[in-house]
Short mmCIF file of C-alpha atoms in Angstrom, two decimals:
data_model
loop_
_atom_site.label_atom_id
_atom_site.label_comp_id
_atom_site.label_asym_id
_atom_site.label_seq_id
_atom_site.Cartn_x
_atom_site.Cartn_y
_atom_site.Cartn_z
CA MET A 451 82.95 164.06 113.47
CA ASN A 452 86.24 163.45 111.73
CA LYS A 453 86.33 160.07 110.11
CA LYS A 454 89.29 157.77 110.43
CA ARG A 455 90.91 156.93 107.13
CA VAL A 456 91.93 153.51 105.80
CA LEU A 457 93.99 153.07 102.64
CA LEU A 458 93.45 149.88 100.62
CA VAL A 459 95.99 149.04 97.92
CA ASP A 460 95.27 146.01 95.75
CA ASP A 461 95.45 145.42 92.01
CA SER A 462 92.45 143.11 92.17
CA SER A 463 89.10 144.84 91.73
CA LEU A 464 87.36 141.92 93.43
CA ALA A 465 89.62 142.14 96.47
CA ARG A 466 88.92 145.87 96.74
CA MET A 467 85.17 145.30 96.34
CA MET A 468 85.19 142.75 99.15
CA VAL A 469 86.90 145.09 101.59
CA ARG A 470 84.83 148.07 100.41
CA LYS A 471 81.61 146.26 101.22
CA ILE A 472 82.74 145.40 104.74
CA VAL A 473 84.05 148.89 105.46
CA THR A 474 81.03 150.76 104.10
CA THR A 475 78.49 148.55 105.86
CA ARG A 476 80.27 147.92 109.16
CA PHE A 477 82.46 150.94 109.69
CA PRO A 478 80.56 154.15 108.88
CA ASP A 479 83.04 156.12 110.95
CA TRP A 480 85.84 155.16 108.55
CA GLU A 481 86.63 156.62 105.15
CA LEU A 482 88.04 154.17 102.62
CA VAL A 483 90.63 155.34 100.11
CA GLU A 484 91.54 152.90 97.34
CA ALA A 485 94.51 152.50 95.02
CA LYS A 486 95.29 149.75 92.52
CA ASP A 487 99.07 149.80 93.04
CA GLY A 488 101.86 151.41 95.02
CA ALA A 489 102.42 154.28 92.61
CA GLU A 490 98.76 155.29 92.75
CA ALA A 491 98.77 155.00 96.55
CA LEU A 492 101.76 157.30 96.82
CA SER A 493 100.20 159.84 94.49
CA LEU A 494 97.24 160.32 96.80
CA ALA A 495 97.07 163.64 98.52
CA GLU A 496 95.89 162.24 101.84
CA THR A 497 97.58 163.96 104.74
CA THR A 498 96.26 161.67 107.42
CA LEU A 499 96.09 157.92 107.41
CA HIS A 500 95.20 155.65 110.31
CA LEU A 501 95.36 152.25 108.68
CA ALA A 502 96.72 150.78 105.42
CA LEU A 503 95.89 147.36 103.98
CA LEU A 504 98.44 146.39 101.35
CA ASP A 505 98.39 143.51 98.91
CA PHE A 506 101.85 141.98 98.38
CA ASN A 507 101.91 140.84 94.77
CA MET A 508 101.17 143.93 92.67
CA PRO A 509 102.54 145.48 89.48
CA GLY A 510 105.42 147.83 90.26
CA MET A 511 106.44 147.85 93.90
CA ASN A 512 105.26 145.05 96.16
CA GLY A 513 103.40 145.49 99.43
CA ILE A 514 106.52 145.30 101.58
CA GLU A 515 108.29 147.99 99.54
CA LEU A 516 105.20 150.17 99.72
CA ALA A 517 104.93 149.65 103.49
CA GLU A 518 108.51 150.88 103.94
CA ILE A 519 107.63 154.14 102.17
CA LEU A 520 104.29 154.60 103.93
CA MET A 521 105.97 154.20 107.30
CA ILE A 522 108.01 157.31 106.57
CA LYS A 523 105.20 159.25 104.88
CA TYR A 524 102.63 158.46 107.58
CA PRO A 525 104.43 157.90 110.89
CA GLY A 526 102.27 155.92 113.28
CA VAL A 527 99.99 154.44 110.63
CA ALA A 528 98.96 150.83 111.28
CA LEU A 529 100.15 148.75 108.34
CA TYR A 530 98.96 145.29 107.34
CA LEU A 531 100.08 143.06 104.51
CA VAL A 532 96.98 141.39 103.07
CA THR A 533 98.06 138.54 100.85
CA ALA A 534 97.24 135.12 99.45
CA ASN A 535 100.92 134.29 99.77
CA ILE A 536 100.72 132.58 103.15
CA GLN A 537 104.22 131.12 103.21
CA GLU A 538 106.03 131.34 106.52
CA ARG A 539 108.79 133.37 104.86
CA MET A 540 106.28 136.02 103.83
CA GLN A 541 104.96 136.28 107.39
CA GLN A 542 108.53 136.60 108.63
CA LYS A 543 109.11 139.51 106.24
CA ALA A 544 106.05 141.28 107.61
CA ASP A 545 107.18 140.60 111.19
CA ALA A 546 110.66 141.91 110.46
CA LEU A 547 109.18 145.17 109.25
CA GLY A 548 106.87 145.35 112.24
CA ILE A 549 103.66 145.23 110.22
CA GLY A 550 100.65 142.94 110.51
CA PHE A 551 99.88 139.98 108.27
CA ILE A 552 96.39 139.05 107.08
CA LYS A 553 95.52 136.08 104.90
CA LYS A 554 93.36 136.57 101.83
CA PRO A 555 90.44 136.54 101.45
CA ILE A 556 90.17 139.01 104.28
CA ALA A 557 87.55 137.99 106.82
CA GLU A 558 85.06 140.44 108.28
CA ASN A 559 85.96 139.49 111.85
CA LYS A 560 89.62 140.20 111.12
CA LEU A 561 88.75 143.71 109.98
CA MET A 562 86.52 144.11 113.06
CA GLU A 563 89.54 143.21 115.15
CA ILE A 564 91.85 145.84 113.68
CA MET A 565 89.38 148.64 112.97
CA ARG A 566 87.57 148.67 116.29
CA MET B 30 129.53 114.44 84.36
CA ASP B 31 127.15 112.82 86.79
CA ALA B 32 123.63 113.32 85.50
CA LEU B 33 122.43 114.79 88.78
CA VAL B 34 125.33 117.24 88.99
CA GLN B 35 124.72 118.19 85.41
CA GLY B 36 121.07 118.67 86.21
CA LYS B 37 121.96 120.98 89.11
CA THR B 38 124.33 122.98 86.96
CA GLU B 39 121.80 123.45 84.27
CA MET B 40 118.92 124.14 86.56
CA ALA B 41 119.61 127.82 86.98
CA LYS B 42 119.19 128.20 83.25
CA GLN B 43 115.87 126.47 83.29
CA GLN B 44 113.02 128.83 83.63
CA LEU B 45 109.65 127.60 82.67
CA CYS B 46 107.42 130.53 82.21
CA LEU B 47 104.19 131.17 80.51
CA PRO B 48 104.10 132.78 77.13
CA THR B 49 102.72 136.27 77.14
CA GLU B 50 101.74 136.50 73.52
CA GLY B 51 98.45 138.27 73.13
CA GLY B 52 95.49 136.61 71.55
CA GLN B 53 91.77 136.70 71.38
CA SER B 54 90.18 134.53 73.99
CA ILE B 55 87.39 132.42 72.65
CA PHE B 56 85.63 132.32 75.99
CA LEU B 57 84.64 135.81 76.90
CA LEU B 58 84.71 136.95 80.47
CA SER B 59 83.99 140.49 81.54
CA GLU B 60 86.91 142.47 82.91
CA LEU B 61 85.60 141.99 86.43
CA GLU B 62 85.02 138.25 85.96
CA GLU B 63 88.56 137.85 84.67
CA ASP B 64 89.87 139.88 87.60
CA ALA B 65 87.94 137.66 90.01
CA LEU B 66 89.24 134.47 88.39
CA LYS B 67 92.80 135.80 88.60
CA GLU B 68 92.29 136.55 92.27
CA PHE B 69 91.06 132.98 92.90
CA PHE B 70 94.12 131.70 91.08
CA ASN B 71 96.25 133.99 93.15
CA MET B 72 94.77 132.54 96.32
CA GLY B 73 95.04 129.00 95.00
CA LEU B 74 98.66 129.40 94.06
CA GLY B 75 99.34 131.05 97.41
CA MET B 76 98.04 127.95 99.17
CA ALA B 77 99.91 125.65 96.80
CA ALA B 78 103.11 127.66 97.27
CA ALA B 79 102.80 127.42 101.05
CA SER B 80 102.54 123.63 100.77
CA LEU B 81 105.48 123.41 98.37
CA SER B 82 107.52 125.84 100.45
CA GLU B 83 107.12 123.61 103.52
CA MET B 84 108.27 120.63 101.51
CA VAL B 85 111.37 122.23 99.99
CA HIS B 86 112.20 124.45 103.01
CA ASN B 87 112.52 127.42 100.72
CA GLU B 88 110.45 130.34 99.64
CA VAL B 89 108.41 129.88 96.49
CA LEU B 90 108.30 133.07 94.49
CA LEU B 91 105.00 133.81 92.85
CA SER B 92 104.68 135.92 89.77
CA LEU B 93 101.74 138.18 89.11
CA PRO B 94 98.89 135.94 88.01
CA GLN B 95 98.78 135.36 84.31
CA LEU B 96 95.53 134.01 83.16
CA ARG B 97 94.93 132.74 79.71
CA ILE B 98 91.69 131.26 78.64
CA ALA B 99 92.35 129.65 75.34
CA SER B 100 91.28 126.85 73.10
CA TYR B 101 93.52 123.83 73.51
CA GLU B 102 94.95 124.37 70.03
CA GLU B 103 96.07 127.87 70.90
CA ALA B 104 97.21 126.87 74.37
CA THR B 105 99.30 123.99 73.04
CA ARG B 106 100.99 126.29 70.55
CA LEU B 107 101.73 128.88 73.22
CA LEU B 108 102.89 126.40 75.83
CA VAL B 109 105.22 124.46 73.58
CA SER B 110 106.95 127.51 72.17
CA GLY B 111 110.23 128.24 73.91
CA GLN B 112 109.99 125.52 76.56
CA GLU B 113 112.64 123.07 77.65
CA GLU B 114 112.86 119.97 75.54
CA ARG B 115 112.31 117.50 78.39
CA LEU B 116 109.59 118.00 80.95
CA VAL B 117 107.89 116.09 83.72
CA ALA B 118 104.28 116.55 84.67
CA ILE B 119 101.88 115.37 87.31
CA ARG B 120 98.41 115.08 85.90
CA GLN B 121 95.31 114.82 88.02
CA ASN B 122 91.74 114.69 86.84
CA PHE B 123 88.98 116.09 89.03
CA THR B 124 85.29 115.33 88.83
CA GLY B 125 82.13 116.80 90.23
CA GLU B 126 80.35 120.06 89.59
CA LEU B 127 83.59 121.26 88.08
CA SER B 128 85.35 118.63 86.00
CA GLY B 129 88.68 118.88 84.33
CA THR B 130 92.36 118.14 84.42
CA ALA B 131 95.08 119.82 86.46
CA LEU B 132 98.73 119.65 85.41
CA LEU B 133 101.81 120.60 87.40
CA ILE B 134 104.73 120.90 84.98
CA PHE B 135 108.49 121.06 85.75
CA PRO B 136 111.61 121.04 83.59
CA GLY B 137 112.90 117.46 83.29
CA ALA B 138 116.41 118.05 84.63
CA GLY B 139 115.10 119.88 87.69
CA SER B 140 112.88 117.09 88.90
CA LEU B 141 115.65 114.95 90.41
CA GLU B 142 117.02 117.95 92.28
CA LEU B 143 113.55 118.60 93.64
CA VAL B 144 113.34 115.00 94.81
CA ARG B 145 116.76 115.30 96.48
CA THR B 146 115.63 118.49 98.24
CA LEU B 147 112.40 116.91 99.35
CA LEU B 148 114.05 113.82 100.75
CA ASN B 149 116.71 116.01 102.33
CA GLU B 150 119.40 113.37 101.98
CA GLN B 151 122.38 112.62 99.84
CA MET B 152 121.39 109.59 97.87
CA PRO B 153 122.93 107.77 94.95
CA LEU B 154 121.47 108.77 91.63
CA GLU B 155 119.90 105.39 91.01
CA VAL B 156 118.02 105.53 94.34
CA LEU B 157 116.83 109.04 93.58
CA MET B 158 115.60 107.91 90.20
CA GLU B 159 113.72 105.04 91.80
CA LEU B 160 112.01 107.43 94.21
CA GLU B 161 111.42 110.19 91.68
CA GLN B 162 108.04 109.14 90.41
CA GLU B 163 106.52 108.38 93.80
CA THR B 164 107.87 111.59 95.34
CA LEU B 165 106.71 113.84 92.53
CA LEU B 166 103.29 112.25 92.59
CA ASP B 167 103.07 113.26 96.26
CA VAL B 168 104.21 116.77 95.41
CA GLY B 169 101.68 117.03 92.61
CA ASN B 170 98.92 115.76 94.81
CA VAL B 171 99.63 118.26 97.58
CA VAL B 172 100.21 121.25 95.28
CA LEU B 173 97.28 120.65 92.95
CA ASN B 174 94.90 119.93 95.83
CA ALA B 175 95.95 123.12 97.59
CA PHE B 176 95.60 125.04 94.36
CA LEU B 177 92.09 123.83 93.61
CA GLU B 178 91.03 124.19 97.21
CA SER B 179 90.66 127.92 96.53
CA PHE B 180 87.85 127.20 94.11
CA THR B 181 85.84 125.33 96.70
CA GLN B 182 86.51 128.02 99.30
CA MET B 183 85.16 130.83 97.19
CA MET B 184 82.52 129.08 95.10
CA SER B 185 79.72 126.71 95.89
CA VAL B 186 81.24 123.94 93.81
CA GLN B 187 82.52 120.58 94.91
CA PHE B 188 84.74 118.10 93.19
CA GLU B 189 86.88 115.08 93.93
CA PHE B 190 90.29 114.09 92.67
CA GLU B 191 91.17 111.02 90.70
CA ALA B 192 94.55 109.37 91.27
CA ALA B 193 97.51 111.44 90.05
CA GLU B 194 99.64 110.25 87.13
CA PHE B 195 103.33 110.86 86.53
CA LEU B 196 104.33 111.81 82.98
CA ARG B 197 107.71 112.39 81.43
CA GLY B 198 108.53 113.34 77.89
CA SER B 199 109.26 116.00 75.37
CA SER B 200 107.58 119.36 75.69
CA GLN B 201 105.86 118.63 72.40
CA PHE B 202 104.39 115.49 73.94
CA LEU B 203 103.64 116.77 77.44
CA LEU B 204 102.18 120.06 76.34
CA ASP B 205 100.03 118.57 73.67
CA LEU B 206 96.83 119.32 75.49
CA GLU B 207 94.84 117.19 73.12
CA SER B 208 96.42 114.10 74.69
CA HIS B 209 95.41 115.28 78.18
CA LEU B 210 91.90 115.89 76.97
CA THR B 211 91.77 112.42 75.52
CA ALA B 212 92.76 111.06 78.94
CA GLN B 213 90.22 113.33 80.57
CA ARG B 214 87.45 112.12 78.30
CA ARG B 215 88.43 108.55 79.06
CA ALA B 216 88.38 109.19 82.80
CA LEU B 217 85.40 111.50 83.06
CA SER B 218 82.12 110.29 81.80
CA GLY B 219 80.08 112.92 80.05
CA GLY B 220 83.11 115.10 79.39
CA ASP B 221 82.83 117.76 76.77
CA ALA B 222 84.67 116.43 73.79
CA GLU B 223 84.48 119.50 71.66
CA ARG B 224 86.28 122.27 73.38
CA ALA B 225 88.36 122.88 76.46
CA PHE B 226 89.66 125.96 78.21
CA VAL B 227 93.02 126.39 79.76
CA LEU B 228 93.96 128.43 82.79
CA MET B 229 97.67 128.77 83.54
CA MET B 230 99.92 130.26 86.22
CA ASP B 231 103.67 130.02 86.73
CA PHE B 232 105.90 129.97 89.80
CA LYS B 233 109.54 129.45 90.77
CA THR B 234 111.30 128.34 93.90
CA HIS B 235 114.02 130.45 95.43
CA ASP B 236 117.17 129.19 97.08
CA GLU B 237 118.45 131.80 99.52
CA GLU B 238 121.85 130.14 99.91
CA ARG B 239 122.62 130.15 96.24
CA MET B 240 120.57 133.26 95.55
CA GLN B 241 119.18 131.82 92.40
CA HIS B 242 115.97 130.35 91.26
CA THR B 243 116.26 126.62 91.44
CA LEU B 244 113.11 125.39 89.85
CA SER B 245 110.27 126.88 87.94
CA GLY B 246 107.12 125.44 86.58
CA PHE B 247 103.53 126.10 85.98
CA VAL B 248 100.06 124.92 86.72
CA VAL B 249 97.64 124.32 83.87
CA LEU B 250 93.96 123.67 84.34
CA LEU B 251 91.88 122.23 81.52
CA PHE B 252 88.18 122.74 81.82
CA SER B 253 85.44 121.56 79.56
CA GLN B 254 83.09 124.14 78.11
CA ALA B 255 80.37 122.95 80.49
CA SER B 256 82.69 123.51 83.46
CA MET B 257 83.68 126.92 82.18
CA GLU B 258 80.00 127.86 82.03
CA ILE B 259 79.63 126.81 85.68
CA LEU B 260 82.75 128.79 86.56
CA LYS B 261 81.32 131.87 84.83
CA ARG B 262 78.00 131.42 86.62
CA GLU B 263 79.74 131.19 89.99
CA LEU B 264 81.84 134.26 89.22
CA LYS B 265 78.68 136.24 88.50
CA VAL B 266 77.20 135.17 91.83
CA ILE B 267 80.31 136.15 93.77
CA ILE B 268 80.70 139.50 92.05
CA GLY B 269 76.98 140.18 92.55
CA ALA B 270 77.42 139.76 96.30
CA PHE B 271 79.68 142.81 96.42
#
């Protein structure tokens, strides 16, 4: 069976560990690909991507800038900004780009909702 | 020139930011523990920024978390270097399983403009000055509470806040962390008198109309060595869970 693929981009090791644990224990039919920033994410050779979870505040490009590129590289991928920056303006930026917004720390039930 | 107008004119030049000079931390955290602490700070500042953003009706820009764990001597030296001469600060002690002092620090000339923005009214300078202290105490209370809330969300630690204090003075005076520790020791029984640790993050508000940063500042947390040990213990527990 072909696994679905989720890309996680976050410069925090802890944040990646938290998501990794949920994905590996709850979603065995998903493959998790990790990157610590936008540049590393874009250097990945993945040809298929179903879901991308992007931190906003990262070295180099931010999550919104990365989302704009991923939209072109992976048409149809579901994109979510996962950030501790919960200001209304930040949510509006995500809405304007047509991507989802998830508050950090990411909750298991939220992942259940979008990965089902 | 009217002092408030002058303050507004000069505000764009005022950028409080944390020094980035390298240095050997005297409290050693593993790379992962430091990463985790930064992430908690990131979440705390995100919550604080959301509160401040609602108050000023503007976006608060957050920099990448800078975490420095330093002795108060080193931290004082780093903080004072290159800062504005006049600063205001809201200081709030917290007690409980984690005890310490939280400081929210702004450039002095920017504080009246912040008060004007918060009150959303054109007021004579003398009225603004009368309301400055009370208003900034409210800001400090909301921002620092939101910031520290992240610690209680992620760790099994509880603490309560003492009343906030408004401070104004030279950077040399306000960033002399020894004076804050003296106040902390006075307020917190059983405080660790020997050594403290400092965690710092900076932020700036963004005015879309003027397309310039209008106010910047930073949050400083002073922990006793005993509290830092608790923090380290909690970090180990959290990291171990993943």
